[in-house]
Coordinates of C-alpha atoms in Angstrom, one line a residue:
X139 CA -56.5 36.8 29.3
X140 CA -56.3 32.9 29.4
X141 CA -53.3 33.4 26.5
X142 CA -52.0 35.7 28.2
X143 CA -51.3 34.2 31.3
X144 CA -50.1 30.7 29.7
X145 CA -47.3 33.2 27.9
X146 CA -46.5 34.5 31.1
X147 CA -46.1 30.9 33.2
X148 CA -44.2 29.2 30.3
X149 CA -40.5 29.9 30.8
X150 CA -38.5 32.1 28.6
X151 CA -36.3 30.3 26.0
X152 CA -32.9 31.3 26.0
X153 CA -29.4 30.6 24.4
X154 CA -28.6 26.7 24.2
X155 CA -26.4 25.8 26.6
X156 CA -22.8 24.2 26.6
X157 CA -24.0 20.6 27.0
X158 CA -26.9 21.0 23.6
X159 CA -24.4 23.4 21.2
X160 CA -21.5 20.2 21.8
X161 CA -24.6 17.8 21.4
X162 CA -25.1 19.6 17.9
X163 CA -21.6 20.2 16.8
X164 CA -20.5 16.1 17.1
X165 CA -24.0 15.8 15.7
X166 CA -23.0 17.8 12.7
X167 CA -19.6 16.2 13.1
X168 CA -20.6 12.8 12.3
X169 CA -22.8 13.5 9.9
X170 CA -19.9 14.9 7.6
X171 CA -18.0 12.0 8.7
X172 CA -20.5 9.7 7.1
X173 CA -20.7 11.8 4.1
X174 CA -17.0 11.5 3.4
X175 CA -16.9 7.8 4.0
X176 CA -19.7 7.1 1.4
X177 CA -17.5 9.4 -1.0
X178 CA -14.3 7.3 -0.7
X179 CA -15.9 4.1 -0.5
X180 CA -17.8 4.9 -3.9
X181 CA -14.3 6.4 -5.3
X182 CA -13.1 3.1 -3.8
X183 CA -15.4 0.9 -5.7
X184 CA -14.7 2.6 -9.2
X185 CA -11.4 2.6 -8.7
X186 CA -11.3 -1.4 -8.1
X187 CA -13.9 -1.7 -11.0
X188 CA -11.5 0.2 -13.2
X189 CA -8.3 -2.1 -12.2
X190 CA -10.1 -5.4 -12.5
X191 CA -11.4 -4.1 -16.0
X192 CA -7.8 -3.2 -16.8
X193 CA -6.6 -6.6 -15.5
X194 CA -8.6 -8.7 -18.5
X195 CA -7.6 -6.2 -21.2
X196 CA -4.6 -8.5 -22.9
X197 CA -1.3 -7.7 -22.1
X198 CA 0.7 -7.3 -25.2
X199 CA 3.7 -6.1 -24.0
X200 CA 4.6 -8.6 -21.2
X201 CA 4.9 -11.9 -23.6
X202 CA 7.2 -9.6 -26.0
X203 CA 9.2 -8.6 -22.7
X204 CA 9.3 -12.3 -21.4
X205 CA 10.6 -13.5 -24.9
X206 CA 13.2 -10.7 -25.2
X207 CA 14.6 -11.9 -22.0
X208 CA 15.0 -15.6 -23.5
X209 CA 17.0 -14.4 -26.1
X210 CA 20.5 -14.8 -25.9
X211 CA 23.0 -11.7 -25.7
X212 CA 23.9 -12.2 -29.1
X213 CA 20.7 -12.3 -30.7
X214 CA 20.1 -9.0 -28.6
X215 CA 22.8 -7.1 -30.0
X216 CA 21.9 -8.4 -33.4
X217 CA 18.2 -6.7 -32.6
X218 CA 19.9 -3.7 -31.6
X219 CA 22.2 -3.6 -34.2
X220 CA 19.3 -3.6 -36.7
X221 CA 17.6 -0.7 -35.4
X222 CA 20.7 1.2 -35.7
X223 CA 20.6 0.5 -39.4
X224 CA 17.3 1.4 -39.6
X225 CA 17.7 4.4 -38.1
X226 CA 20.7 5.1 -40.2
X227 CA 18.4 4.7 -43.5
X228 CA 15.7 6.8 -42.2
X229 CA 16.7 9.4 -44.3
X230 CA 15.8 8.0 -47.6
X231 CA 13.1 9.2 -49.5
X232 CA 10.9 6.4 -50.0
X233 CA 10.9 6.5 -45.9
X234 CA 9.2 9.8 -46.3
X235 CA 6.9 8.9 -48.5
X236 CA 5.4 6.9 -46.3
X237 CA 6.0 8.7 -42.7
X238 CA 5.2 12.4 -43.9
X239 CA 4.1 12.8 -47.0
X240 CA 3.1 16.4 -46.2
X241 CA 6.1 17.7 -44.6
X242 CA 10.0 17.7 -45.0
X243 CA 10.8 14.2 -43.8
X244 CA 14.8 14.7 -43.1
X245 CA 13.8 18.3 -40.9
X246 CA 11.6 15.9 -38.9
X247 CA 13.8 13.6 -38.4
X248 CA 16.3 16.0 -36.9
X249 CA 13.4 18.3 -35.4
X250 CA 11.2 17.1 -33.7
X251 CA 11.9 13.8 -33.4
X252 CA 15.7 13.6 -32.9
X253 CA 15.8 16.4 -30.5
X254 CA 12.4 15.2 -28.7
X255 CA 13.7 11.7 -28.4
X256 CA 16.9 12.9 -26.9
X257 CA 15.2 15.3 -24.3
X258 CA 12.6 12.6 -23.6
X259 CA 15.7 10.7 -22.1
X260 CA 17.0 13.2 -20.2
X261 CA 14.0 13.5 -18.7
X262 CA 13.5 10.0 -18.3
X263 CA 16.3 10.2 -15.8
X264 CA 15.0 12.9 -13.4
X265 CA 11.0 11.8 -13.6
X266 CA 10.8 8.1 -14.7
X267 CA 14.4 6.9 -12.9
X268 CA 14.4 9.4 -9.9
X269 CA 10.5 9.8 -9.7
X270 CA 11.0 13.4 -9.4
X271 CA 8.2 15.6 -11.3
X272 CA 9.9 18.6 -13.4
X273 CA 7.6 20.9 -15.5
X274 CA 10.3 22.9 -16.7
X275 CA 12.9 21.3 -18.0
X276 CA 12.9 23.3 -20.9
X277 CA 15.4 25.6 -19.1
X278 CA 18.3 23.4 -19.9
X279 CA 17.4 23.1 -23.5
X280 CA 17.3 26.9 -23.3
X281 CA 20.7 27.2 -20.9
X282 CA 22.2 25.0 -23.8
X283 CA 20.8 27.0 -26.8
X284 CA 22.2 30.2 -25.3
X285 CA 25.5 28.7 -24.7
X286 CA 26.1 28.2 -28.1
X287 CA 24.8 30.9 -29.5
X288 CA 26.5 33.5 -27.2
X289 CA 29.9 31.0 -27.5
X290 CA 29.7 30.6 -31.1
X291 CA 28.9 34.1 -32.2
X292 CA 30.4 36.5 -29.7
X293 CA 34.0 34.6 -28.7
X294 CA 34.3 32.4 -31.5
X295 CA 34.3 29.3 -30.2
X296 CA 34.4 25.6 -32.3
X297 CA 30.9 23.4 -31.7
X298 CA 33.2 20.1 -30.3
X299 CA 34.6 23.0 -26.9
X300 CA 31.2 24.4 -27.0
X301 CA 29.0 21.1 -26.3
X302 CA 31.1 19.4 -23.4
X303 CA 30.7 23.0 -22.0
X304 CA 27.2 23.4 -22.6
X305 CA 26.9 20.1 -20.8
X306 CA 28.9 20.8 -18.0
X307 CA 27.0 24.3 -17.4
X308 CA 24.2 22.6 -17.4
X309 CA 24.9 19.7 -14.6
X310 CA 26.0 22.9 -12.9
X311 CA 22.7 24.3 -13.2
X312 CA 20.9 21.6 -12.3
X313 CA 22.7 21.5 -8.9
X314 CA 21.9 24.8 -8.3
X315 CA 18.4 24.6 -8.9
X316 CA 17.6 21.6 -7.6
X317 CA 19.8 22.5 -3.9
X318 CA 17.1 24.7 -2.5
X319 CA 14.2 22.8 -5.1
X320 CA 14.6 19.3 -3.9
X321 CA 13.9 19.7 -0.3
X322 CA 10.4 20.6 -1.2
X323 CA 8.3 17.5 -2.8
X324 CA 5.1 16.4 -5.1
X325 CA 3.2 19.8 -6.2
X326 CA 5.3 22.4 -4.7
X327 CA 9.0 20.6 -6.3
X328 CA 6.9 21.2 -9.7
X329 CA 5.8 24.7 -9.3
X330 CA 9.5 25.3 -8.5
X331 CA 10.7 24.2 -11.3
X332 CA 7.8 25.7 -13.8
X333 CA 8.8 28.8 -12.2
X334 CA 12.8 27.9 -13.3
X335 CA 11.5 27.4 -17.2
X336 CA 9.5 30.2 -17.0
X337 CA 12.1 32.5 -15.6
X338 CA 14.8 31.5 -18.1
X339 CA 12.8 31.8 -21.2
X340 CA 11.8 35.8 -19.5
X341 CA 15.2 36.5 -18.6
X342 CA 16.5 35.7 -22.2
X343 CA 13.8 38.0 -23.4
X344 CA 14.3 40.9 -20.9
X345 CA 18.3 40.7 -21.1
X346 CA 20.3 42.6 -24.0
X347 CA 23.3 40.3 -24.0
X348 CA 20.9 37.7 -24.8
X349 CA 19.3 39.7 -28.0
X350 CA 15.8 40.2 -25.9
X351 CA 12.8 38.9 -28.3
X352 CA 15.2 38.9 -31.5
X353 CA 17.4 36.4 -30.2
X354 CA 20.8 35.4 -31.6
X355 CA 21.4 34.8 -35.1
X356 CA 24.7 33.9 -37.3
X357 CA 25.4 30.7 -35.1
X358 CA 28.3 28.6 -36.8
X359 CA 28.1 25.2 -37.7
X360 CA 29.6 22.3 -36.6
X361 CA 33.3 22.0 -38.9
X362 CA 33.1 18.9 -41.4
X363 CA 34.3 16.0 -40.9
X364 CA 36.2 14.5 -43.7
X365 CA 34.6 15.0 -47.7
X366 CA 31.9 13.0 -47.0
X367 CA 28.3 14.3 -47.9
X368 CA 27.2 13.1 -44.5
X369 CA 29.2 14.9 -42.3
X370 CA 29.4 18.0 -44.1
X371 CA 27.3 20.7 -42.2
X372 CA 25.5 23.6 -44.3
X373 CA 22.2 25.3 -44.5
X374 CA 20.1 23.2 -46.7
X375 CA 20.6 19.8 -46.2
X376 CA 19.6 18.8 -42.5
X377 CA 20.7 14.8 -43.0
X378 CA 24.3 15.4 -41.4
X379 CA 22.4 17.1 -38.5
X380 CA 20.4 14.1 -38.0
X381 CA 23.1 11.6 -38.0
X382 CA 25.3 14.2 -35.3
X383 CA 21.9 14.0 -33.0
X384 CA 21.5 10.2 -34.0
X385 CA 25.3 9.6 -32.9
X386 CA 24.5 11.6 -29.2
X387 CA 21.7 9.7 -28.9
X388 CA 22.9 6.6 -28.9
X389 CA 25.9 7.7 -25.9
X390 CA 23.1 8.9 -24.0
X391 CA 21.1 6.0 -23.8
X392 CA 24.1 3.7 -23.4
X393 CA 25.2 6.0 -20.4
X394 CA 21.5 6.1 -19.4
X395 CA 21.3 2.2 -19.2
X396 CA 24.6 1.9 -17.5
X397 CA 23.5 4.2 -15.0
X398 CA 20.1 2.4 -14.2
X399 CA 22.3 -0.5 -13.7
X400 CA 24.3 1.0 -11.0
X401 CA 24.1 1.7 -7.6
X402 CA 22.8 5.1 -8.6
X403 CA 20.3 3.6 -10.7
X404 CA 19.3 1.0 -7.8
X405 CA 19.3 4.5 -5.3
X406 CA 16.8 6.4 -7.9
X407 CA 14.7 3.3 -7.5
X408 CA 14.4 3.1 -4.0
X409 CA 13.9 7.1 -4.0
X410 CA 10.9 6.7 -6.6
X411 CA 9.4 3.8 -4.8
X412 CA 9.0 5.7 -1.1
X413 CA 11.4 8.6 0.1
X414 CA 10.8 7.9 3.7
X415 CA 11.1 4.2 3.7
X416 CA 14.5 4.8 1.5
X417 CA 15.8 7.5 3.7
X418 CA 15.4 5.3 6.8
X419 CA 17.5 2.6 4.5
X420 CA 20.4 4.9 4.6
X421 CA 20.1 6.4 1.3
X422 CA 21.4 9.9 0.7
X423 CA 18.6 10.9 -1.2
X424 CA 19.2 14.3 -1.3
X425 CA 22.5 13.7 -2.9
X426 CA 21.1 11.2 -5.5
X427 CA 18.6 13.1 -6.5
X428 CA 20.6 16.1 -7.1
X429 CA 22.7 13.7 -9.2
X430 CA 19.7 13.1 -11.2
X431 CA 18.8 16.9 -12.0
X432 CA 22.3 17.7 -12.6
X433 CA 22.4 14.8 -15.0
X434 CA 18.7 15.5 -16.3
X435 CA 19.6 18.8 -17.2
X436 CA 23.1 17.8 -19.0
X437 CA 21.4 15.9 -21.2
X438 CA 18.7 18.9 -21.7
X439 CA 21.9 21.4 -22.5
X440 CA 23.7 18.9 -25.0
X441 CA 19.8 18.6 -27.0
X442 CA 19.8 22.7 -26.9
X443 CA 23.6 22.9 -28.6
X444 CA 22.3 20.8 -31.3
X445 CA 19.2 22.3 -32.1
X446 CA 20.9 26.0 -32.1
X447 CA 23.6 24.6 -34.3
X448 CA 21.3 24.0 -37.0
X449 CA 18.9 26.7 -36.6
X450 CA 21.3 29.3 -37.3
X451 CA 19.6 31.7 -34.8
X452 CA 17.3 31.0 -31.8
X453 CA 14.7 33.5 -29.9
X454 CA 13.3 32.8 -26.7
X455 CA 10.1 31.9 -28.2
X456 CA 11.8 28.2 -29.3
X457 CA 11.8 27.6 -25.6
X458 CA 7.9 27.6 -24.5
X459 CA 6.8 25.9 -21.8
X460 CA 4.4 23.6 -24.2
X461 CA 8.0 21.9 -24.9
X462 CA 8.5 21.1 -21.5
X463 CA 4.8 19.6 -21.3
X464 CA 4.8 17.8 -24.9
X465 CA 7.7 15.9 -23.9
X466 CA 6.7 15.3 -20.6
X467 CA 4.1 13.6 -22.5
X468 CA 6.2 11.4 -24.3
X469 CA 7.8 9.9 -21.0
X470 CA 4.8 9.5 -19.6
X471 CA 3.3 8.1 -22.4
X472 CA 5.8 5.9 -23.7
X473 CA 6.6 4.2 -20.4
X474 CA 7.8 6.4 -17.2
X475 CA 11.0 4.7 -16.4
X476 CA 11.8 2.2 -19.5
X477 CA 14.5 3.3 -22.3
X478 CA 12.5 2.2 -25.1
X479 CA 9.0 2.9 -24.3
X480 CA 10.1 6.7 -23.6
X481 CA 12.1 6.5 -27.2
X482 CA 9.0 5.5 -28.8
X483 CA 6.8 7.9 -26.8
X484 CA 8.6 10.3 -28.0
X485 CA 8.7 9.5 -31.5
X486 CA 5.3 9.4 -31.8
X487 CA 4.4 12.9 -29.7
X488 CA 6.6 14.4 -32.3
X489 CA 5.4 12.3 -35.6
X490 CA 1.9 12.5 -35.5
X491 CA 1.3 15.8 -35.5
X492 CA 3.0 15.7 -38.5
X493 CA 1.9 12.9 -40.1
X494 CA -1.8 14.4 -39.9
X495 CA -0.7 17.8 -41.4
X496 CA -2.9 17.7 -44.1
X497 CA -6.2 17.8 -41.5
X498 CA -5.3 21.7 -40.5
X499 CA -6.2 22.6 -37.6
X500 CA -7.8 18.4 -36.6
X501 CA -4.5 17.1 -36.2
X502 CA -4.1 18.9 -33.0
X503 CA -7.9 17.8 -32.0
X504 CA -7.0 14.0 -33.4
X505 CA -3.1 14.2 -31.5
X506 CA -5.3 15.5 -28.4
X507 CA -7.8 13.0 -28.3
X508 CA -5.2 9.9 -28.6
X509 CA -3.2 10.8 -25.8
X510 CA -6.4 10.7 -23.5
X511 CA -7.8 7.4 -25.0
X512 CA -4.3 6.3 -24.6
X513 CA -4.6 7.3 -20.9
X514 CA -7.9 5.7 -20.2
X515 CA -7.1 2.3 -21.9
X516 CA -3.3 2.1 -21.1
X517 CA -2.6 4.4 -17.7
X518 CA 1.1 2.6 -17.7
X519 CA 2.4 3.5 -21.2
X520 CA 3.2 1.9 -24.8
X521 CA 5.9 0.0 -23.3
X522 CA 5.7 0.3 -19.3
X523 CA 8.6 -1.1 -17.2
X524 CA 7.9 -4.4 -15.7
X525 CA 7.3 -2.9 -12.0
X526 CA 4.8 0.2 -13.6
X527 CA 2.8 -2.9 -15.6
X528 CA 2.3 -4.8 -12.6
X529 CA 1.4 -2.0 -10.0
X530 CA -1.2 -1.0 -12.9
X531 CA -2.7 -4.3 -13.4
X532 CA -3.1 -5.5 -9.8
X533 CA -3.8 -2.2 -8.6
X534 CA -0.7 -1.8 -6.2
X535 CA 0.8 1.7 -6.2
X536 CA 4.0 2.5 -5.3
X537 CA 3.7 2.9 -1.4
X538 CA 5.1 -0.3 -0.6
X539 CA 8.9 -0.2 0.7
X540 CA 11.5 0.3 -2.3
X541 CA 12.5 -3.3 -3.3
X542 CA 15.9 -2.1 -4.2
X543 CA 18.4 -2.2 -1.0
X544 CA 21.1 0.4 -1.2
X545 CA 24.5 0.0 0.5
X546 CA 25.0 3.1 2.7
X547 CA 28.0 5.4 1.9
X548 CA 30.6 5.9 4.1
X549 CA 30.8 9.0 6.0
X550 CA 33.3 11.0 5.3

């Protein structure tokens, strides 16, 4: 009775009321507040850790830099000069010898490496010059492949009206993807254009007039020039090839460097370094960065005309998006926004694969594992550009306001 009567004066518990469930909520508030702010201050103390280790690994490439700089102009066309000639003897057997013992050293040099190294600077142009992430710029290889397939084969065309067409369908292609794709940015501007690669390389499989998963075959040549052996264009000997991509090579990059002396080239800067800050500047980034796709993917269409002119026939499945990502890699790699780094990134993403032929099915494994060792130890590249090196090393990204100042254009 005694119980019961204690249960009957105590006062029924009810709901909480307004004042105790806020009480809780902030309660529960702060507490995942607190949480979070231990998370980033531990991600913030790793990350410094990581930058001050980087900091005291030695930096090779910024004494070469500072000394290539001292030279005079002279001496630096001489360097330049040689590496021409070198890479005009690269075809020589004892070179192949030593570079792929296991593989068809003059096919390499045309494919992959030739046609790698000249995608890799077309790329270079919309991602390392424009800072503008594009997964699938294999479409313009593909969009130039097609063209001369379908140009060569079905109207007869000659290879010197097909490739200034090829690259002009291309710039056009790149405007027209990248006027609704470039208002969008980060992770959404590359699932756009992921989705461009991918739909390209499905359309050209679906569509008849495109031979569906066959492809195209019976592609002509490029005519001959002269009687020499070098510039005579067949089946079996890919040398002449090689020294065609070698010759387009070197008018892209001189066009490349002329344009990252520019004002475009000081624009693409400023856009890379912050949008916002370079927007407010009285930059048209819009416009300059469509330049930079339409450009991007020219170079991507004139790389497709020369790998379908030696290939005789293509299929869709020469156009994966692994191509897009492998030579992503080489930019990125190599040295986002620097000419040579990107050259040399891209040599290598296409030569050592092939120079570790003979371990099967390791090369892959071995190629794999390099290019995450290479991230760890060297975030910024091979052969970084001087701002990318610094920003790395001191641990300043690129937030701050574009150092590059941009005259504004007149309004028409």
């Amino acid at each position: 009775m005694r119980v019961l009567k204690r249960s009957a004066a105590s006062p029924p518990e009810g709901p909480a009321g307004p004042d105790q469930a806020g009480t809780d909520r902030e309660g529960r508030l702060e507490r995942a507040r607190s949480r979070v702010g231990s998370v980033k201050g531990r991600l913030a103390r790793r990350r410094a850790a990581a930058v001050a280790w980087r900091a005291r690994l030695p930096d090779l490439t910024g004494p070469v830099a500072r000394a290539w700089h001292r030279l005079p102009r002279w001496s630096q066309w001489l360097v330049r000069l040689g590496i021409i000639v070198l890479a005009v003897l690269a075809p020589a057997d004892w070179v192949g010898q030593i570079m792929a013992p296991a593989s068809d050293w003059k096919t390499l040099l045309f494919y992959p490496i030739g046609i790698f190294v000249l995608l890799a600077v077309g790329l270079n142009v919309v991602v390392g010059q424009a800072g503008i992430l594009d997964l699938g710029y294999v479409a313009f290889f593909a969009i130039g492949g097609y063209t001369m397939a379908l140009l060569g084969v079905n109207v007869g065309l000659d290879f010197w009206i097909i490739l200034p067409t090829a690259v002009a369908l291309c710039a056009v292609s790149g405007l027209v993807l990248g006027t609704p794709a470039l208002r969008l940015r980060g992770d959404y501007l590359a699932i756009v254009t992921l989705g461009f690669g991918e739909i390209i390389r499905i359309s050209a499989t679906n569509a008849s007039w495109t031979g569906g998963p066959r492809g195209i075959a019976g592609i002509p040549h490029p005519p001959d020039i002269g009687n020499l052996n070098a510039f005579t264009y067949g089946v079996l000997d890919p040398t002449p090839y090689y020294y065609l991509v070698l010759a387009l090579i070197v008018v892209v990059i001189f066009v490349a460097r002329r344009l990252e002396r520019s004002r475009v080239g000081r624009a693409w800067a400023a856009i890379r370094e912050d949008e916002d800050a370079a927007a407010l500047m009285g930059v048209p980034t819009f416009r300059f960065k469509l330049w930079a796709f339409a450009i991007g993917g020219s170079i991507g269409g004139g790389a497709g005309v020369m790998f379908s002119a030696k290939n005789i026939a293509i299929t869709p499945d020469n156009f994966p998006l692994l191509l897009s990502i492998l030579v992503l890699s080489a930019v990125v790699l190599g040295g986002s926004g620097n000419l040579p780094g990107v050259i040399l990134g891209a040599f290598l993403v296409a030569w050592l694969p092939e120079r570790f032929r003979g371990l099967a099915d390791y090369r892959v494994l071995i190629f794999g594992a390099a290019l995450v060792i290479m991230m760890i130890f060297r975030p910024e590249g091979l052969l970084p550009s001087r701002r990318r090196r610094s920003s790395l090393r001191t641990g300043t990204g690129a937030g701050a306001a574009p150092t590059a100042v941009v005259e504004q254009e007149e309004k028409t």
